[in-house]
Amino acid sequence: MDEYGRALYAVARSIIRAQLDQLTGDDLTDLNCDRFDVTMRQLSKVARLERDKGMRGDGFEWAVHEAILGKEPTTTELVATALAKASPRLFKGASEPTSLLFGYERAKYLGFLDAVVENAGNEAVLLPDGSGRPFAFGPWVTVAAQGKLAKPILPDRVKQVWKTDLFLSNEASLRFAATTIKSNWELLEPGRGLRIGIVPEAPNLAPGVRYDKRKNMWVVAFPDPNGFMGLFNDAYASVAAAVYTMGKHERPPYFLKPTAKGQRLQEQLEKYPTAKVIDIEGALNEAAQQDLVGVEHKLVSVEAPPWLHINEKRTSVIAPRPSFERLD
C-alpha cells in the first residue's frame, strides 16, 4: 500500500470518527443503543449529508486536527506560517504546530473538557486580540465551553472564543491561538479572540496564508485539488458514497465521485453495514499505521486518546399514550 492509500484510510477514519462523535442523546435514543454499539448502517441512517455542513464540516475539522498532530506537511507548513504571522514574537521560526481539538458542542462533556485543559498545561494561556496580558487557559476555556451562553461572561478581548474549533500552538510554547474551521470559506465568522481561520481553497480564494481585514484574522486556505484538500475530498466522497448506500439516501447529482482508490475504500466500507462503527474505526486505524518500511514522516495521527468517545448513553423514554381530540 502506498502513502496515499494509507493517508486515505486515516482521513476516512477521521470523518467516520467525527460522525460518531456528533451523535446526540436523542439520536442514541432513536437508535436504541449506546454510542459504542452504533453500527455503520445505523450511523448512515442519521448522518447529515447536506453539502458544506453536516458530515463534511465535522469531518474536515477532525481531519485537519489529526493531520496537524501527524505532522502532515501539506497542513503544518501553512499552519506554521499563519501562527508566525499572528504572533511573530512567539511563533516565528516554529515549524511543528500542535493542536487541541475543542468545539463547544463536544467540550460540554466534562471528560473531554478536562482532557483539553490538562493537555494544555497548568501554565498555558490564551492569546487575545490587541495588546495586554494573555488570559489563563483553563478557567476561560471552561467558560467558553458553555457556547453562546458564555459570550456575556467572557472578557471583551476573547468575546467570541467560544466559537473555537482548535487551539493552535507549538511544542515550545504554552500560548494558544484560537482557531475556527469551516469547510466553506464564505461561512467563516470573525470574532474577538479568534486569531486564525482554516478553510479550503475556493474560486474566489487562492491557496495560502493572508490577513483578512474584513474578518480581522489570518486565513489559511488549503490547496484544492492539490495538497491536503485533494486527499480530504477523496476520502469524504468515498465515505459519503458508502453512507448513501447503507443509509438508503437519495444521492444528489452534484456529489463528487471518488478516485479509483477511493472507490475501493467505499466498496470495503459497504461490506460491513452491521459492524460497529468503533470496529470500523479500528480497522481503518490498522490500515493507516505508521510503522511501515520507508515512511519518512507521519501522514496523519493514528493514535486516539482514551477519552476520544464520551460514552453517552441513551435516556429511557416513557412515551405517553396517543390521544386525539374529536374533529367536529
XYZ file of C-alpha atoms in Angstrom:
328
model
C 0.000 0.000 0.000
C 1.450 3.388 -0.914
C 1.417 6.508 1.259
C -1.647 7.975 -0.461
C -3.625 4.831 0.293
C -2.571 4.877 3.927
C -3.421 8.556 4.246
C -6.796 7.935 2.608
C -7.615 5.359 5.289
C -6.510 7.751 8.038
C -8.624 10.669 6.801
C -11.640 8.381 6.253
C -11.251 7.294 9.862
C -11.301 10.951 10.945
C -14.535 11.555 9.032
C -16.260 8.489 10.497
C -14.961 9.351 13.968
C -16.456 12.837 13.664
C -19.830 11.377 12.727
C -19.908 9.102 15.755
C -18.765 11.989 17.951
C -21.625 14.268 16.869
C -24.460 11.855 17.645
C -26.721 13.437 20.260
C -28.523 11.798 23.157
C -31.740 11.966 21.110
C -30.015 10.176 18.230
C -28.913 7.381 20.547
C -32.437 7.120 21.953
C -33.877 6.827 18.436
C -31.273 4.215 17.525
C -31.986 2.402 20.822
C -28.326 1.758 21.600
C -25.320 3.357 23.290
C -22.605 5.113 21.324
C -20.176 2.194 21.434
C -22.818 -0.129 19.961
C -23.825 2.022 16.963
C -23.405 0.119 13.687
C -22.280 1.574 10.392
C -25.777 1.166 8.943
C -27.345 2.959 11.918
C -24.844 5.808 11.645
C -25.601 6.069 7.930
C -29.324 6.394 8.624
C -28.875 9.525 10.774
C -25.851 11.076 9.005
C -26.179 14.718 7.997
C -25.154 14.830 4.351
C -26.019 18.382 3.254
C -23.235 19.948 1.225
C -20.852 22.251 3.151
C -22.230 21.257 6.540
C -23.020 18.151 8.498
C -20.662 15.315 7.680
C -18.306 17.434 5.593
C -17.864 20.161 8.197
C -17.441 17.768 11.129
C -15.070 15.532 9.196
C -12.981 18.446 7.913
C -12.447 19.704 11.465
C -11.294 16.294 12.720
C -9.103 15.648 9.666
C -7.279 18.986 9.968
C -6.692 18.416 13.689
C -5.282 14.934 13.161
C -3.198 15.991 10.162
C -1.530 18.653 12.323
C -0.879 16.125 15.086
C 0.515 13.712 12.493
C 2.887 16.404 11.150
C 1.432 16.154 7.660
C 3.458 18.850 5.808
C 0.631 19.885 3.469
C -1.130 21.218 6.588
C 1.635 22.022 9.064
C 3.620 24.295 6.744
C 0.664 26.623 6.118
C -0.499 26.499 9.739
C 3.017 27.296 10.999
C 3.150 30.293 8.629
C -0.190 31.572 9.948
C 0.931 31.201 13.571
C 4.152 33.106 12.834
C 2.178 35.948 11.273
C -0.446 36.004 14.022
C 2.252 36.287 16.728
C 5.776 36.726 15.304
C 7.411 37.120 18.722
C 6.117 33.744 19.914
C 5.932 31.585 16.809
C 8.466 32.939 14.297
C 10.636 30.067 13.089
C 8.384 27.394 14.615
C 7.858 24.570 12.118
C 5.822 21.976 14.038
C 2.465 23.332 15.255
C 0.346 21.473 17.789
C -3.421 21.276 18.031
C -6.014 20.842 20.764
C -9.462 19.885 19.491
C -12.194 21.964 21.138
C -15.618 22.864 19.720
C -18.109 23.701 22.455
C -20.547 21.019 21.236
C -18.192 18.297 22.455
C -16.499 20.383 25.162
C -19.736 20.339 27.165
C -18.836 16.753 28.044
C -16.847 17.061 31.268
C -14.339 14.347 30.436
C -13.470 15.904 27.091
C -13.078 19.405 28.522
C -10.904 18.209 31.395
C -8.632 16.430 28.916
C -8.258 19.573 26.754
C -7.320 21.726 29.770
C -4.942 19.079 31.118
C -3.196 18.662 27.752
C -2.681 22.431 27.501
C -0.837 22.519 30.828
C -1.207 24.482 34.044
C 0.725 27.483 32.751
C -0.970 27.702 29.343
C -2.581 30.980 28.257
C -4.903 32.236 25.503
C -3.651 34.866 23.067
C -6.315 37.619 22.950
C -6.938 40.366 20.398
C -4.880 43.509 20.884
C -2.187 44.182 23.457
C -2.123 43.262 27.112
C -1.645 40.217 29.257
C -2.868 36.844 27.927
C -5.666 35.023 29.725
C -5.211 31.855 31.767
C -6.198 28.928 29.544
C -8.102 26.609 31.871
C -10.598 28.976 33.538
C -11.615 30.817 30.384
C -11.793 27.706 28.188
C -14.099 26.181 30.792
C -16.336 29.254 30.479
C -16.187 29.111 26.665
C -17.424 25.509 26.799
C -20.880 26.895 27.601
C -21.130 28.023 23.967
C -23.015 31.173 23.042
C -24.236 31.487 26.633
C -20.646 32.327 27.587
C -20.488 35.464 25.417
C -21.665 37.935 28.120
C -19.258 36.410 30.656
C -16.093 36.413 28.554
C -13.734 39.431 28.581
C -14.046 41.743 25.559
C -10.734 40.655 24.006
C -11.864 36.999 23.860
C -15.591 37.604 23.466
C -16.079 35.029 20.691
C -13.509 32.446 21.777
C -16.421 30.043 22.324
C -16.501 29.670 18.513
C -13.075 27.996 18.623
C -12.625 24.635 16.886
C -8.882 24.203 17.534
C -6.369 25.807 19.885
C -3.078 26.012 17.984
C 0.414 26.376 19.408
C 3.806 24.664 19.032
C 5.823 22.288 21.146
C 7.975 25.071 22.594
C 5.133 27.375 23.671
C 2.351 27.368 26.244
C 0.447 30.095 24.410
C -2.530 29.115 22.274
C -4.199 30.861 19.334
C -7.937 30.245 18.990
C -8.744 28.915 15.521
C -12.020 28.426 13.680
C -12.506 25.936 10.827
C -15.099 25.987 8.035
C -15.459 23.715 5.020
C -16.867 26.723 3.096
C -14.862 29.917 3.493
C -17.933 32.100 2.874
C -19.260 30.829 6.225
C -16.111 31.851 8.135
C -17.230 34.013 11.080
C -14.897 36.537 12.751
C -14.926 37.313 16.459
C -12.878 38.834 19.263
C -10.314 36.302 20.405
C -10.303 34.258 17.183
C -6.870 34.666 15.601
C -6.817 32.166 12.702
C -9.361 30.726 10.265
C -8.763 27.499 8.287
C -10.713 26.837 5.073
C -10.341 25.088 1.688
C -9.339 26.956 -1.433
C -12.299 28.404 -3.387
C -12.775 30.082 -6.802
C -12.639 33.466 -5.048
C -9.963 32.472 -2.521
C -6.482 31.448 -3.651
C -4.497 28.956 -1.537
C -2.044 30.288 1.001
C -1.996 32.494 4.099
C -3.334 36.067 4.138
C -4.747 38.597 6.578
C -8.434 39.325 6.031
C -9.172 42.842 7.320
C -12.912 42.300 6.989
C -12.803 39.218 9.208
C -9.922 40.518 11.335
C -7.994 37.226 11.292
C -5.290 35.326 9.453
C -6.892 32.963 6.947
C -5.267 29.683 5.904
C -6.623 28.325 2.608
C -5.604 24.724 1.878
C -4.904 23.995 -1.819
C -7.637 22.178 -3.720
C -7.411 19.769 -5.524
C -3.690 19.524 -4.760
C -2.332 19.039 -1.277
C -4.382 18.110 1.761
C -7.741 19.184 0.321
C -7.470 16.746 -2.567
C -6.854 13.943 -0.084
C -9.691 15.055 2.204
C -12.183 15.469 -0.652
C -11.396 11.990 -1.957
C -11.837 10.410 1.494
C -15.002 12.417 2.123
C -16.517 11.414 -1.218
C -15.668 7.757 -0.514
C -17.233 7.711 2.957
C -20.252 9.749 1.823
C -20.898 7.395 -1.096
C -20.862 4.418 1.284
C -23.181 6.270 3.691
C -25.611 6.999 0.840
C -25.747 3.305 0.026
C -26.047 1.958 3.579
C -28.411 4.712 4.727
C -30.520 4.460 1.553
C -30.321 8.225 0.967
C -31.072 9.794 -2.385
C -27.756 10.680 -3.994
C -27.652 14.308 -5.276
C -26.348 14.953 -8.800
C -23.601 17.342 -7.669
C -21.791 14.874 -5.436
C -18.074 14.322 -6.048
C -17.109 10.893 -7.354
C -14.241 9.154 -5.523
C -10.998 8.267 -7.292
C -10.246 4.644 -8.145
C -8.639 4.128 -4.727
C -11.495 5.983 -3.091
C -13.994 3.655 -4.767
C -12.116 0.668 -3.336
C -12.412 2.255 0.112
C -16.144 2.810 -0.476
C -16.665 -0.810 -1.522
C -14.873 -2.075 1.580
C -16.990 0.090 3.886
C -20.191 -1.139 2.230
C -19.244 -4.741 3.029
C -19.721 -4.154 6.771
C -23.077 -2.404 7.388
C -23.729 -4.362 10.594
C -20.236 -3.842 12.056
C -19.892 -1.437 14.976
C -18.523 1.967 13.997
C -15.735 1.697 16.579
C -14.664 -1.568 14.927
C -14.652 0.143 11.526
C -12.501 2.868 13.073
C -10.130 0.276 14.464
C -9.755 -1.474 11.113
C -9.080 1.832 9.335
C -6.624 2.703 12.095
C -4.708 -0.533 11.483
C -4.677 0.093 7.726
C -3.166 3.547 8.332
C -0.459 2.502 10.797
C 2.801 4.401 10.530
C 5.380 1.673 11.238
C 5.891 0.603 7.630
C 9.319 0.492 5.988
C 10.296 3.562 4.001
C 7.949 6.075 5.604
C 9.878 9.297 6.229
C 7.190 11.148 8.175
C 3.823 10.545 9.702
C 0.944 11.340 7.404
C -1.900 11.596 9.885
C -2.055 10.776 13.583
C -3.473 7.312 14.163
C -3.368 7.036 17.945
C -6.657 8.106 19.504
C -6.668 9.392 23.096
C -8.627 7.193 25.547
C -11.188 9.939 26.176
C -11.996 10.355 22.485
C -15.516 8.952 22.609
C -17.629 10.003 25.556
C -19.888 7.022 26.234
C -23.089 8.998 26.439
C -25.929 6.588 26.990
C -29.404 6.947 25.655
C -32.089 8.057 28.081
C -35.069 5.858 28.857
C -38.210 7.377 27.402
C -41.711 6.555 28.579
C -43.920 7.697 25.745
C -47.417 8.975 26.554
C -50.355 7.088 25.094
C -51.533 8.965 21.982
C -54.921 10.607 22.287
C -56.510 12.837 19.658
C -59.313 15.326 20.067
C -62.502 14.844 18.120
C -62.718 16.923 14.959
C -66.174 18.489 14.793
